[in-house]
Each structure stands twice: as structure tokens, then as C-alpha cells.
Amino acid sequence: MRIALSVLALLLSTSLAAASFSSCVASLRERAAEAGVGPGIVARALDLTAPDEKVLRLSQLRPETKTPIWDYMAFLVDAQRVADGRAMMRKHASVLRAAERRFGVDRHVIAAVWGIETDYGRETGDNFLPHALATLACDGGPRVRFWRGELIAALQLVDRGDLKLDDLKGSWAGAFGHTQFIPTTYRRLAIDFDGDGRRDLVGSVADALGSTAHYLRRSGWQTGRPFMIEVKVPAGYRGPTGRTRKATLTQWARRGVTRADGARLAGGGRAGLLLPAGPNGPGFLVFRNFDAIYAYNHADSYALAVAHLADRLAGRPPLRIAWPTDDPGLSRAARLKLQQLLIAKGYAIGEADGKIGPATRAAIAEAETKLGLPPTGRPGSRILQALQAE
Ligand code: CA
């Protein structure tokens, strides 16, 4: 009897959840219609019977371990992304120059955003946005209004003819296209830069790069001004740090900060000091233009990756100061090599794709233990070299 009751309770709660989801979707349909989206588009977009489980899982995922900055940078600014970026900059030279002229934004930074966001258009995401956003808008969480706004904005882009419904594919959180705008940003700031009358950040590289330059300009980009300088701080530095605690370069020089390239620290503008790995690692003086990059995605590490990739695309050298670790991070090519070695040694991690998921992490930890290394599960140089030497 108790079992029967609990089964009944489960069935009831499942059907209640389904009922509340379908009534939520019905209200989304009404909202979309009120916002002027045509009934055909609303029907085709929201014709779904169940929440997208994958999106729910991803939205609830909390990373167990924080990625060390040297892993993050090694992966995002590797030799391949620099080489690919230079090739893409040659291929799209006239568009990048036109965007630079019109918005005053350094074309290397525009290309770097593209490279970091989607590997120059290769990885734009495959979640169908109307389903992903409806799922999030109906999950009962604290941000349902935000997700509802993104959903309506996405459908409006289709309604006004900028995009086709099938173009709405991207990240689980609604970022999509070559440079991963979310729909409300797209609605507000996307431009038609190739002149065909549509704002198409999915199919048109010109529209995407022009819109990205527009975004950076609107975020306060100052033409011809620096964005970042690599610096060194005195041993045991305990002075101010942080992007927003800005001071003049003269003030930084007085605090003992020097340029990593040995040149004199001089010039106008105010900068904050970032020490992402503490005073023994590379330091960065970051200017107002760095804040414009930060506006794109609110994380210092993200803005550092874009800024450093931009420097590399402009022909400037790799970081001069080493990260303070005896186990540096790996490029995508080295991660692939690591996975191939793990597979060759019998670890069941699926296919080697250079992407480090839970299965690869578990295999790394196991291999580390076997080799007498501390089990970190991290794709670092130490485990790669140990496996190569075996
Ligand atoms: Ca266009």
C-alpha cells in the first residue's frame, strides 16, 4: 500500500510538473504574441512538450574544481589559435579594417573575441534556443524573467527577418552566432555590416565582426589607446590590485611595478593591476579598453585571454614571465596527445577530442596514482611527460 501510494505521488508530481511546464509555455506564447511575434513563428518555436533536460543539467552544473589560470590561458591562447587567428585575419582583412575604421576598435581585439568565443566560428553551440530558453524561463528559478526576455528577443529577431528559426542554435544559456551575442544584446547592438539588409551574426562573418566592434565601442573602447601591458611587481608586493583600482603609470612605477619587456613604464591613461597568480607570476596593467573587453563577459580571466590573444595576433610575443607552477597547462594539441596516450594505455575515455571532461579527468587521476604522482585529475605537463616516458 505504501509503495502504491508513493508511485501515485510520483506520477502525480510528474504530471503536475508537466502541467505547470505546459501552462508556463502557454504563457510564453502569449507574451511572444503580445511582443508582436507572428503566430507561425511562435508555434514552430515553442512546439515542445517537455523541458530540455540537457539544458537543465548544464544550468545547474557547478564546476567542482576551479581551473588554474595557467590551464585556462594555455588552452585558450595556444599556438593553434594564434595561427588560425592570423589566417582568419588575412582572409577577412577588408572587413576587419572596415570595422576598425568605423568603430575605432583595434581589429586584433575584434578577431580575438571571435577566436575565444567560438574558435573563429567553429564552435557556436547546437542547443535550439527557443527550447533552451523556454526551459530556463519555466524552471521556477530566480532568473525566469531574464530568460523570458531572451526568448522573446530571439523570436523577434526571426520575426523581423534577421534570422531563420533554424539559425537560433547556440549555448545552453542563449549565446549564439560567431561572437556569441545573447538575443537582447543582438536586438540592441547587432548591425548589418555586409549591407544585405539583414543582421545575420550566424551566417555573415562581416555582420558578426562589425557587431562585435560596435559592442566594444558602446562599452567604452577608446581609439588608439592601450588595453594591457605585461608587468612585474616587486617580490612580496602587497599594494593595491584589481581592475577597478586604477592609478597612473607614474604611480605604478613608484610602487615598484616594471614592464616585463624592460621598457620604461610611461604613457597616459590610468590602469588597474591584475595578479591572477599572485606576485610571483605575470602581472598585467589593464586600461579602460580592457574594461570594454570585460564588459563582453564579466571575468578577469576571460578578458585576459582575449587581450593576450589580441597581442599575439598583432605579432607581440608570448608572456615573458612564467606562471608560478612546476606543472604548466597544456595546449589543445597537447591535450589531444594526452588523451591518445590514455586510450593507448587502456583507459575508456571515449574518443580523443582534446576536450577534457569528467571521464578524462578520472583517467588522469588514476594514471597519476599508478605513477606515484598526487592525483589531481588535471591535464598538465607533468602527467603528459610521465606517460610519454613510460
Ligand atoms: Ca547582413
CSV table of C-alpha atoms and ligand atoms in Angstrom, one decimal:
chain,number,residue,atom,x,y,z
A,1,MET,CA,0.0,0.0,0.0
A,2,ARG,CA,2.8,2.4,0.9
A,3,ILE,CA,4.6,1.6,-2.4
A,4,ALA,CA,1.4,2.1,-4.3
A,5,LEU,CA,0.9,5.5,-2.7
A,6,SER,CA,4.5,6.7,-3.4
A,7,VAL,CA,4.1,5.6,-7.0
A,8,LEU,CA,0.9,7.5,-7.2
A,9,ALA,CA,2.6,10.5,-5.6
A,10,LEU,CA,5.4,10.3,-8.1
A,11,LEU,CA,3.0,10.1,-11.0
A,12,LEU,CA,1.1,13.0,-9.7
A,13,SER,CA,4.1,15.2,-9.2
A,14,THR,CA,5.4,14.3,-12.6
A,15,SER,CA,2.1,15.2,-14.2
A,16,LEU,CA,1.8,18.3,-12.1
A,17,ALA,CA,5.3,19.3,-13.3
A,18,ALA,CA,4.3,18.6,-16.9
A,19,ALA,CA,1.1,20.6,-16.4
A,20,SER,CA,2.9,23.5,-14.9
A,21,PHE,CA,5.5,23.4,-17.7
A,22,SER,CA,2.9,23.4,-20.4
A,23,SER,CA,0.9,26.2,-18.8
A,24,CYS,CA,4.2,28.2,-18.5
A,25,VAL,CA,4.9,27.6,-22.2
A,26,ALA,CA,1.4,28.7,-23.0
A,27,SER,CA,2.0,32.0,-21.1
A,28,LEU,CA,5.3,32.4,-23.1
A,29,ARG,CA,3.3,32.0,-26.3
A,30,GLU,CA,1.0,34.8,-25.2
A,31,ARG,CA,3.9,37.1,-24.2
A,32,ALA,CA,5.6,36.5,-27.6
A,33,ALA,CA,2.3,37.3,-29.4
A,34,GLU,CA,2.0,40.5,-27.3
A,35,ALA,CA,5.6,41.4,-28.4
A,36,GLY,CA,4.5,41.2,-32.0
A,37,VAL,CA,5.9,37.9,-33.0
A,38,GLY,CA,3.9,36.2,-35.7
A,39,PRO,CA,1.8,33.2,-34.7
A,40,GLY,CA,3.5,30.8,-37.2
A,41,ILE,CA,6.9,31.6,-35.6
A,42,VAL,CA,5.6,31.2,-32.1
A,43,ALA,CA,4.0,27.9,-32.9
A,44,ARG,CA,7.1,26.4,-34.6
A,45,ALA,CA,9.5,27.8,-31.9
A,46,LEU,CA,7.6,26.6,-28.9
A,47,ASP,CA,6.1,23.4,-30.2
A,48,LEU,CA,7.6,21.3,-27.4
A,49,THR,CA,6.1,19.0,-24.8
A,50,ALA,CA,8.9,18.7,-22.3
A,51,PRO,CA,11.7,20.8,-20.8
A,52,ASP,CA,15.2,20.3,-22.3
A,53,GLU,CA,16.9,18.0,-19.7
A,54,LYS,CA,20.4,18.7,-21.0
A,55,VAL,CA,19.9,22.5,-20.6
A,56,LEU,CA,18.5,22.0,-17.1
A,57,ARG,CA,21.6,19.8,-16.2
A,58,LEU,CA,24.0,22.4,-17.6
A,59,SER,CA,22.3,25.3,-15.9
A,60,GLN,CA,22.6,23.5,-12.5
A,61,LEU,CA,26.2,22.4,-13.0
A,62,ARG,CA,28.6,23.9,-10.6
A,63,PRO,CA,32.3,23.2,-11.6
A,64,GLU,CA,33.8,21.1,-8.9
A,65,THR,CA,37.3,22.5,-9.3
A,66,LYS,CA,38.4,25.9,-10.2
A,67,THR,CA,40.6,25.9,-13.4
A,68,PRO,CA,44.0,27.3,-12.6
A,69,ILE,CA,44.7,30.4,-14.7
A,70,TRP,CA,47.7,28.7,-16.4
A,71,ASP,CA,45.4,25.9,-17.6
A,72,TYR,CA,42.8,28.4,-18.9
A,73,MET,CA,45.4,30.5,-20.7
A,74,ALA,CA,47.3,27.5,-22.2
A,75,PHE,CA,44.1,26.1,-23.7
A,76,LEU,CA,42.6,29.4,-24.9
A,77,VAL,CA,45.7,31.1,-26.2
A,78,ASP,CA,47.6,28.2,-27.8
A,79,ALA,CA,49.8,28.2,-30.9
A,80,GLN,CA,46.9,26.8,-33.0
A,81,ARG,CA,44.5,29.6,-32.0
A,82,VAL,CA,47.2,32.2,-32.8
A,83,ALA,CA,48.0,30.6,-36.2
A,84,ASP,CA,44.3,30.2,-37.1
A,85,GLY,CA,43.6,33.8,-36.0
A,86,ARG,CA,46.3,35.2,-38.2
A,87,ALA,CA,44.9,33.2,-41.1
A,88,MET,CA,41.4,34.3,-40.4
A,89,MET,CA,42.6,37.9,-40.1
A,90,ARG,CA,44.1,37.7,-43.6
A,91,LYS,CA,41.0,36.1,-45.0
A,92,HIS,CA,38.7,38.7,-43.6
A,93,ALA,CA,41.2,41.6,-43.7
A,94,SER,CA,38.9,44.1,-45.5
A,95,VAL,CA,36.0,43.5,-43.1
A,96,LEU,CA,38.3,43.9,-40.1
A,97,ARG,CA,39.8,47.0,-41.4
A,98,ALA,CA,36.4,48.5,-42.2
A,99,ALA,CA,35.1,47.6,-38.6
A,100,GLU,CA,38.3,49.2,-37.2
A,101,ARG,CA,37.8,52.4,-39.3
A,102,ARG,CA,34.1,52.7,-38.5
A,103,PHE,CA,34.2,52.0,-34.7
A,104,GLY,CA,37.8,52.8,-33.9
A,105,VAL,CA,38.3,49.4,-32.2
A,106,ASP,CA,41.6,47.5,-32.7
A,107,ARG,CA,41.0,44.8,-35.3
A,108,HIS,CA,43.2,42.3,-33.4
A,109,VAL,CA,40.8,42.6,-30.4
A,110,ILE,CA,37.8,42.0,-32.6
A,111,ALA,CA,39.4,38.9,-34.1
A,112,ALA,CA,40.5,37.7,-30.6
A,113,VAL,CA,36.9,37.9,-29.3
A,114,TRP,CA,35.9,35.8,-32.2
A,115,GLY,CA,38.7,33.3,-31.5
A,116,ILE,CA,38.0,32.9,-27.8
A,117,GLU,CA,34.2,32.8,-28.1
A,118,THR,CA,33.8,30.2,-30.9
A,119,ASP,CA,37.3,29.3,-32.3
A,120,TYR,CA,36.6,31.6,-35.2
A,121,GLY,CA,33.1,30.3,-35.9
A,122,ARG,CA,33.9,26.6,-35.4
A,123,GLU,CA,32.1,26.1,-32.1
A,124,THR,CA,29.0,28.1,-31.9
A,125,GLY,CA,26.8,25.6,-29.9
A,126,ASP,CA,24.0,23.4,-31.0
A,127,ASN,CA,21.2,24.0,-28.5
A,128,PHE,CA,17.9,25.1,-30.1
A,129,LEU,CA,17.5,28.4,-28.4
A,130,PRO,CA,13.7,28.6,-28.2
A,131,HIS,CA,13.6,25.2,-26.3
A,132,ALA,CA,16.6,26.0,-24.1
A,133,LEU,CA,15.3,29.4,-23.2
A,134,ALA,CA,11.7,28.2,-22.6
A,135,THR,CA,13.1,25.5,-20.4
A,136,LEU,CA,15.0,28.1,-18.3
A,137,ALA,CA,12.1,30.5,-18.3
A,138,CYS,CA,9.9,27.8,-16.9
A,139,ASP,CA,12.3,26.2,-14.4
A,140,GLY,CA,11.0,28.3,-11.5
A,141,GLY,CA,14.4,29.7,-10.7
A,142,PRO,CA,15.3,33.3,-9.7
A,143,ARG,CA,16.1,34.3,-13.3
A,144,VAL,CA,12.9,33.3,-15.1
A,145,ARG,CA,12.2,36.9,-16.2
A,146,PHE,CA,15.7,37.3,-17.7
A,147,TRP,CA,15.3,34.0,-19.7
A,148,ARG,CA,11.8,35.0,-20.8
A,149,GLY,CA,13.2,38.3,-22.1
A,150,GLU,CA,15.9,36.5,-24.0
A,151,LEU,CA,13.4,34.1,-25.5
A,152,ILE,CA,11.1,36.9,-26.7
A,153,ALA,CA,14.1,38.8,-28.2
A,154,ALA,CA,15.3,35.7,-30.0
A,155,LEU,CA,11.8,35.2,-31.6
A,156,GLN,CA,11.7,38.9,-32.5
A,157,LEU,CA,14.9,38.5,-34.5
A,158,VAL,CA,13.2,35.8,-36.6
A,159,ASP,CA,10.0,37.9,-36.9
A,160,ARG,CA,11.8,40.9,-38.3
A,161,GLY,CA,13.7,38.8,-40.8
A,162,ASP,CA,17.2,39.0,-39.5
A,163,LEU,CA,17.4,35.2,-38.9
A,164,LYS,CA,15.6,32.0,-39.7
A,165,LEU,CA,14.2,29.9,-36.8
A,166,ASP,CA,16.8,27.2,-37.5
A,167,ASP,CA,19.6,29.8,-37.1
A,168,LEU,CA,18.7,30.0,-33.4
A,169,LYS,CA,21.3,27.5,-32.2
A,170,GLY,CA,23.9,28.2,-29.5
A,171,SER,CA,25.0,27.7,-26.0
A,172,TRP,CA,22.6,26.4,-23.3
A,173,ALA,CA,22.4,29.9,-22.0
A,174,GLY,CA,21.3,31.5,-25.2
A,175,ALA,CA,24.6,33.0,-26.6
A,176,PHE,CA,24.9,32.3,-30.3
A,177,GLY,CA,26.5,33.1,-33.6
A,178,HIS,CA,30.1,33.8,-34.5
A,179,THR,CA,30.7,36.0,-31.4
A,180,GLN,CA,28.0,34.7,-29.1
A,181,PHE,CA,25.7,37.6,-28.5
A,182,ILE,CA,22.6,36.8,-26.3
A,183,PRO,CA,19.3,37.7,-28.0
A,184,THR,CA,18.7,41.0,-26.2
A,185,THR,CA,22.2,42.2,-26.9
A,186,TYR,CA,21.7,41.1,-30.5
A,187,ARG,CA,18.4,43.1,-30.7
A,188,ARG,CA,20.1,46.2,-29.3
A,189,LEU,CA,23.6,46.2,-30.9
A,190,ALA,CA,23.8,43.9,-33.9
A,191,ILE,CA,24.4,45.7,-37.2
A,192,ASP,CA,24.1,44.8,-40.8
A,193,PHE,CA,27.7,45.2,-41.9
A,194,ASP,CA,27.7,43.5,-45.3
A,195,GLY,CA,24.8,45.6,-46.5
A,196,ASP,CA,22.3,42.8,-47.4
A,197,GLY,CA,19.6,44.3,-45.2
A,198,ARG,CA,19.7,41.6,-42.5
A,199,ARG,CA,21.6,41.5,-39.3
A,200,ASP,CA,22.9,37.9,-39.5
A,201,LEU,CA,25.5,37.1,-36.9
A,202,VAL,CA,25.1,33.4,-37.6
A,203,GLY,CA,25.7,33.3,-41.4
A,204,SER,CA,27.7,36.5,-42.0
A,205,VAL,CA,31.2,36.9,-40.6
A,206,ALA,CA,31.1,40.6,-41.6
A,207,ASP,CA,27.9,41.2,-39.6
A,208,ALA,CA,29.4,39.4,-36.6
A,209,LEU,CA,32.7,41.2,-36.6
A,210,GLY,CA,31.1,44.6,-37.3
A,211,SER,CA,28.6,44.0,-34.5
A,212,THR,CA,31.4,42.9,-32.1
A,213,ALA,CA,33.3,46.2,-32.9
A,214,HIS,CA,30.1,48.1,-32.3
A,215,TYR,CA,29.6,46.3,-28.9
A,216,LEU,CA,33.2,47.1,-27.8
A,217,ARG,CA,32.7,50.8,-28.9
A,218,ARG,CA,29.5,51.1,-26.9
A,219,SER,CA,31.3,49.5,-23.9
A,220,GLY,CA,33.7,52.4,-23.9
A,221,TRP,CA,36.5,51.5,-26.2
A,222,GLN,CA,38.9,54.4,-26.7
A,223,THR,CA,40.5,54.5,-30.2
A,224,GLY,CA,44.3,54.2,-30.2
A,225,ARG,CA,44.6,53.7,-26.5
A,226,PRO,CA,46.3,50.6,-24.9
A,227,PHE,CA,44.4,47.8,-23.4
A,228,MET,CA,47.0,45.8,-21.4
A,229,ILE,CA,50.7,45.8,-20.6
A,230,GLU,CA,52.5,42.8,-19.0
A,231,VAL,CA,54.4,43.8,-15.9
A,232,LYS,CA,56.4,42.5,-13.0
A,233,VAL,CA,55.8,43.5,-9.4
A,234,PRO,CA,58.5,43.6,-6.6
A,235,ALA,CA,58.9,40.3,-4.6
A,236,GLY,CA,56.3,40.2,-1.8
A,237,TYR,CA,54.2,43.0,-3.4
A,238,ARG,CA,51.2,43.9,-1.1
A,239,GLY,CA,50.0,47.0,-2.8
A,240,PRO,CA,46.6,47.6,-4.5
A,241,THR,CA,45.3,45.2,-7.1
A,242,GLY,CA,42.1,44.8,-9.1
A,243,ARG,CA,40.8,46.0,-12.5
A,244,THR,CA,38.9,48.9,-11.0
A,245,ARG,CA,41.6,50.3,-8.6
A,246,LYS,CA,43.2,52.4,-11.3
A,247,ALA,CA,46.2,54.7,-11.0
A,248,THR,CA,48.5,56.5,-13.4
A,249,LEU,CA,51.6,54.7,-14.8
A,250,THR,CA,53.8,57.1,-12.8
A,251,GLN,CA,52.1,55.9,-9.6
A,252,TRP,CA,52.6,52.3,-10.6
A,253,ALA,CA,56.2,52.9,-11.3
A,254,ARG,CA,56.5,54.5,-7.9
A,255,ARG,CA,55.1,51.3,-6.3
A,256,GLY,CA,57.9,49.3,-8.0
A,257,VAL,CA,55.9,47.9,-10.9
A,258,THR,CA,58.1,47.5,-14.1
A,259,ARG,CA,57.3,46.4,-17.6
A,260,ALA,CA,58.0,42.8,-18.4
A,261,ASP,CA,59.8,43.7,-21.6
A,262,GLY,CA,62.2,46.0,-19.7
A,263,ALA,CA,61.0,49.2,-21.4
A,264,ARG,CA,60.2,52.3,-19.3
A,265,LEU,CA,56.7,52.3,-17.8
A,266,ALA,CA,55.3,55.5,-19.3
A,267,GLY,CA,52.3,56.9,-21.1
A,268,GLY,CA,48.9,58.4,-20.4
A,269,GLY,CA,45.9,56.7,-19.1
A,270,ARG,CA,45.0,55.0,-15.9
A,271,ALA,CA,45.3,51.3,-15.3
A,272,GLY,CA,44.5,48.7,-12.7
A,273,LEU,CA,46.9,45.9,-11.7
A,274,LEU,CA,45.9,42.2,-12.1
A,275,LEU,CA,48.0,39.5,-10.5
A,276,PRO,CA,46.0,36.4,-11.5
A,277,ALA,CA,48.6,34.0,-9.9
A,278,GLY,CA,49.9,36.3,-7.2
A,279,PRO,CA,53.0,38.5,-7.1
A,280,ASN,CA,55.4,35.7,-8.4
A,281,GLY,CA,53.5,35.3,-11.7
A,282,PRO,CA,52.9,37.6,-14.6
A,283,GLY,CA,51.2,40.9,-13.8
A,284,PHE,CA,49.1,43.0,-16.0
A,285,LEU,CA,48.3,46.7,-16.1
A,286,VAL,CA,44.8,46.9,-17.6
A,287,PHE,CA,43.4,50.1,-19.0
A,288,ARG,CA,39.9,51.4,-19.9
A,289,ASN,CA,39.9,49.4,-23.1
A,290,PHE,CA,40.4,46.2,-21.1
A,291,ASP,CA,37.1,47.1,-19.3
A,292,ALA,CA,35.4,47.2,-22.7
A,293,ILE,CA,36.6,43.6,-23.3
A,294,TYR,CA,35.5,42.7,-19.7
A,295,ALA,CA,32.0,44.0,-20.5
A,296,TYR,CA,31.7,41.3,-23.1
A,297,ASN,CA,31.9,38.6,-20.4
A,298,HIS,CA,32.4,39.5,-16.8
A,299,ALA,CA,35.5,37.6,-15.8
A,300,ASP,CA,39.1,38.8,-15.5
A,301,SER,CA,40.4,35.5,-16.9
A,302,TYR,CA,38.2,35.9,-19.9
A,303,ALA,CA,39.3,39.4,-20.6
A,304,LEU,CA,43.0,38.4,-20.1
A,305,ALA,CA,42.6,35.6,-22.6
A,306,VAL,CA,41.1,37.9,-25.2
A,307,ALA,CA,43.7,40.7,-24.6
A,308,HIS,CA,46.6,38.3,-24.7
A,309,LEU,CA,45.3,36.6,-27.9
A,310,ALA,CA,44.9,40.0,-29.4
A,311,ASP,CA,48.6,40.8,-28.6
A,312,ARG,CA,49.7,37.5,-30.1
A,313,LEU,CA,47.6,38.2,-33.3
A,314,ALA,CA,49.3,41.6,-33.5
A,315,GLY,CA,52.7,39.9,-33.5
A,316,ARG,CA,53.6,40.6,-29.9
A,317,PRO,CA,55.4,37.8,-28.1
A,318,PRO,CA,54.1,35.2,-25.6
A,319,LEU,CA,54.1,36.1,-21.9
A,320,ARG,CA,57.6,36.9,-20.7
A,321,ILE,CA,57.1,35.9,-17.1
A,322,ALA,CA,56.3,32.2,-16.4
A,323,TRP,CA,53.3,31.1,-14.4
A,324,PRO,CA,54.4,30.2,-10.9
A,325,THR,CA,53.8,26.4,-11.2
A,326,ASP,CA,56.0,23.3,-11.8
A,327,ASP,CA,53.2,21.7,-13.8
A,328,PRO,CA,52.2,24.1,-16.6
A,329,GLY,CA,48.9,23.8,-18.5
A,330,LEU,CA,48.5,22.2,-21.9
A,331,SER,CA,47.5,23.5,-25.4
A,332,ARG,CA,44.7,21.8,-27.2
A,333,ALA,CA,47.2,19.8,-29.3
A,334,ALA,CA,48.9,18.5,-26.1
A,335,ARG,CA,45.5,17.7,-24.5
A,336,LEU,CA,44.7,15.6,-27.5
A,337,LYS,CA,48.1,13.8,-27.2
A,338,LEU,CA,47.4,13.2,-23.5
A,339,GLN,CA,44.1,11.6,-24.4
A,340,GLN,CA,45.6,9.4,-27.1
A,341,LEU,CA,48.2,8.2,-24.6
A,342,LEU,CA,45.5,7.4,-22.0
A,343,ILE,CA,43.4,5.5,-24.6
A,344,ALA,CA,46.6,3.6,-25.7
A,345,LYS,CA,47.0,2.5,-22.1
A,346,GLY,CA,43.5,1.2,-21.9
A,347,TYR,CA,41.6,4.0,-20.3
A,348,ALA,CA,38.0,4.1,-21.5
A,349,ILE,CA,37.6,7.8,-22.2
A,350,GLY,CA,35.7,7.6,-25.5
A,351,GLU,CA,37.3,9.3,-28.5
A,352,ALA,CA,40.2,11.7,-28.2
A,353,ASP,CA,38.9,15.2,-29.0
A,354,GLY,CA,41.1,17.5,-26.9
A,355,LYS,CA,38.2,18.3,-24.6
A,356,ILE,CA,38.7,17.4,-21.0
A,357,GLY,CA,35.5,16.1,-19.5
A,358,PRO,CA,34.8,14.0,-16.3
A,359,ALA,CA,36.0,10.7,-17.9
A,360,THR,CA,39.3,12.2,-19.0
A,361,ARG,CA,39.8,13.7,-15.5
A,362,ALA,CA,39.1,10.5,-13.8
A,363,ALA,CA,41.5,8.6,-16.1
A,364,ILE,CA,44.2,11.3,-15.4
A,365,ALA,CA,43.8,10.9,-11.7
A,366,GLU,CA,44.0,7.1,-12.0
A,367,ALA,CA,47.1,7.3,-14.1
A,368,GLU,CA,48.7,9.8,-11.7
A,369,THR,CA,48.1,7.4,-8.8
A,370,LYS,CA,49.6,4.5,-10.7
A,371,LEU,CA,52.7,6.6,-11.4
A,372,GLY,CA,53.0,7.6,-7.8
A,373,LEU,CA,52.0,11.2,-8.5
A,374,PRO,CA,49.4,13.1,-6.5
A,375,PRO,CA,46.0,12.5,-8.2
A,376,THR,CA,45.0,16.0,-9.5
A,377,GLY,CA,42.9,14.9,-12.5
A,378,ARG,CA,44.3,18.0,-14.2
A,379,PRO,CA,45.5,17.9,-17.8
A,380,GLY,CA,49.0,19.2,-17.0
A,381,SER,CA,52.6,18.8,-18.4
A,382,ARG,CA,53.7,16.5,-15.6
A,383,ILE,CA,51.3,13.7,-16.4
A,384,LEU,CA,51.8,14.1,-20.1
A,385,GLN,CA,55.5,13.8,-19.8
A,386,ALA,CA,55.2,10.9,-17.3
A,387,LEU,CA,53.0,9.0,-19.8
A,388,GLN,CA,55.3,9.7,-22.7
A,389,ALA,CA,58.3,8.5,-20.8
A,390,GLU,CA,56.7,5.2,-19.8
B,1,CA,CA,23.9,41.4,-43.3
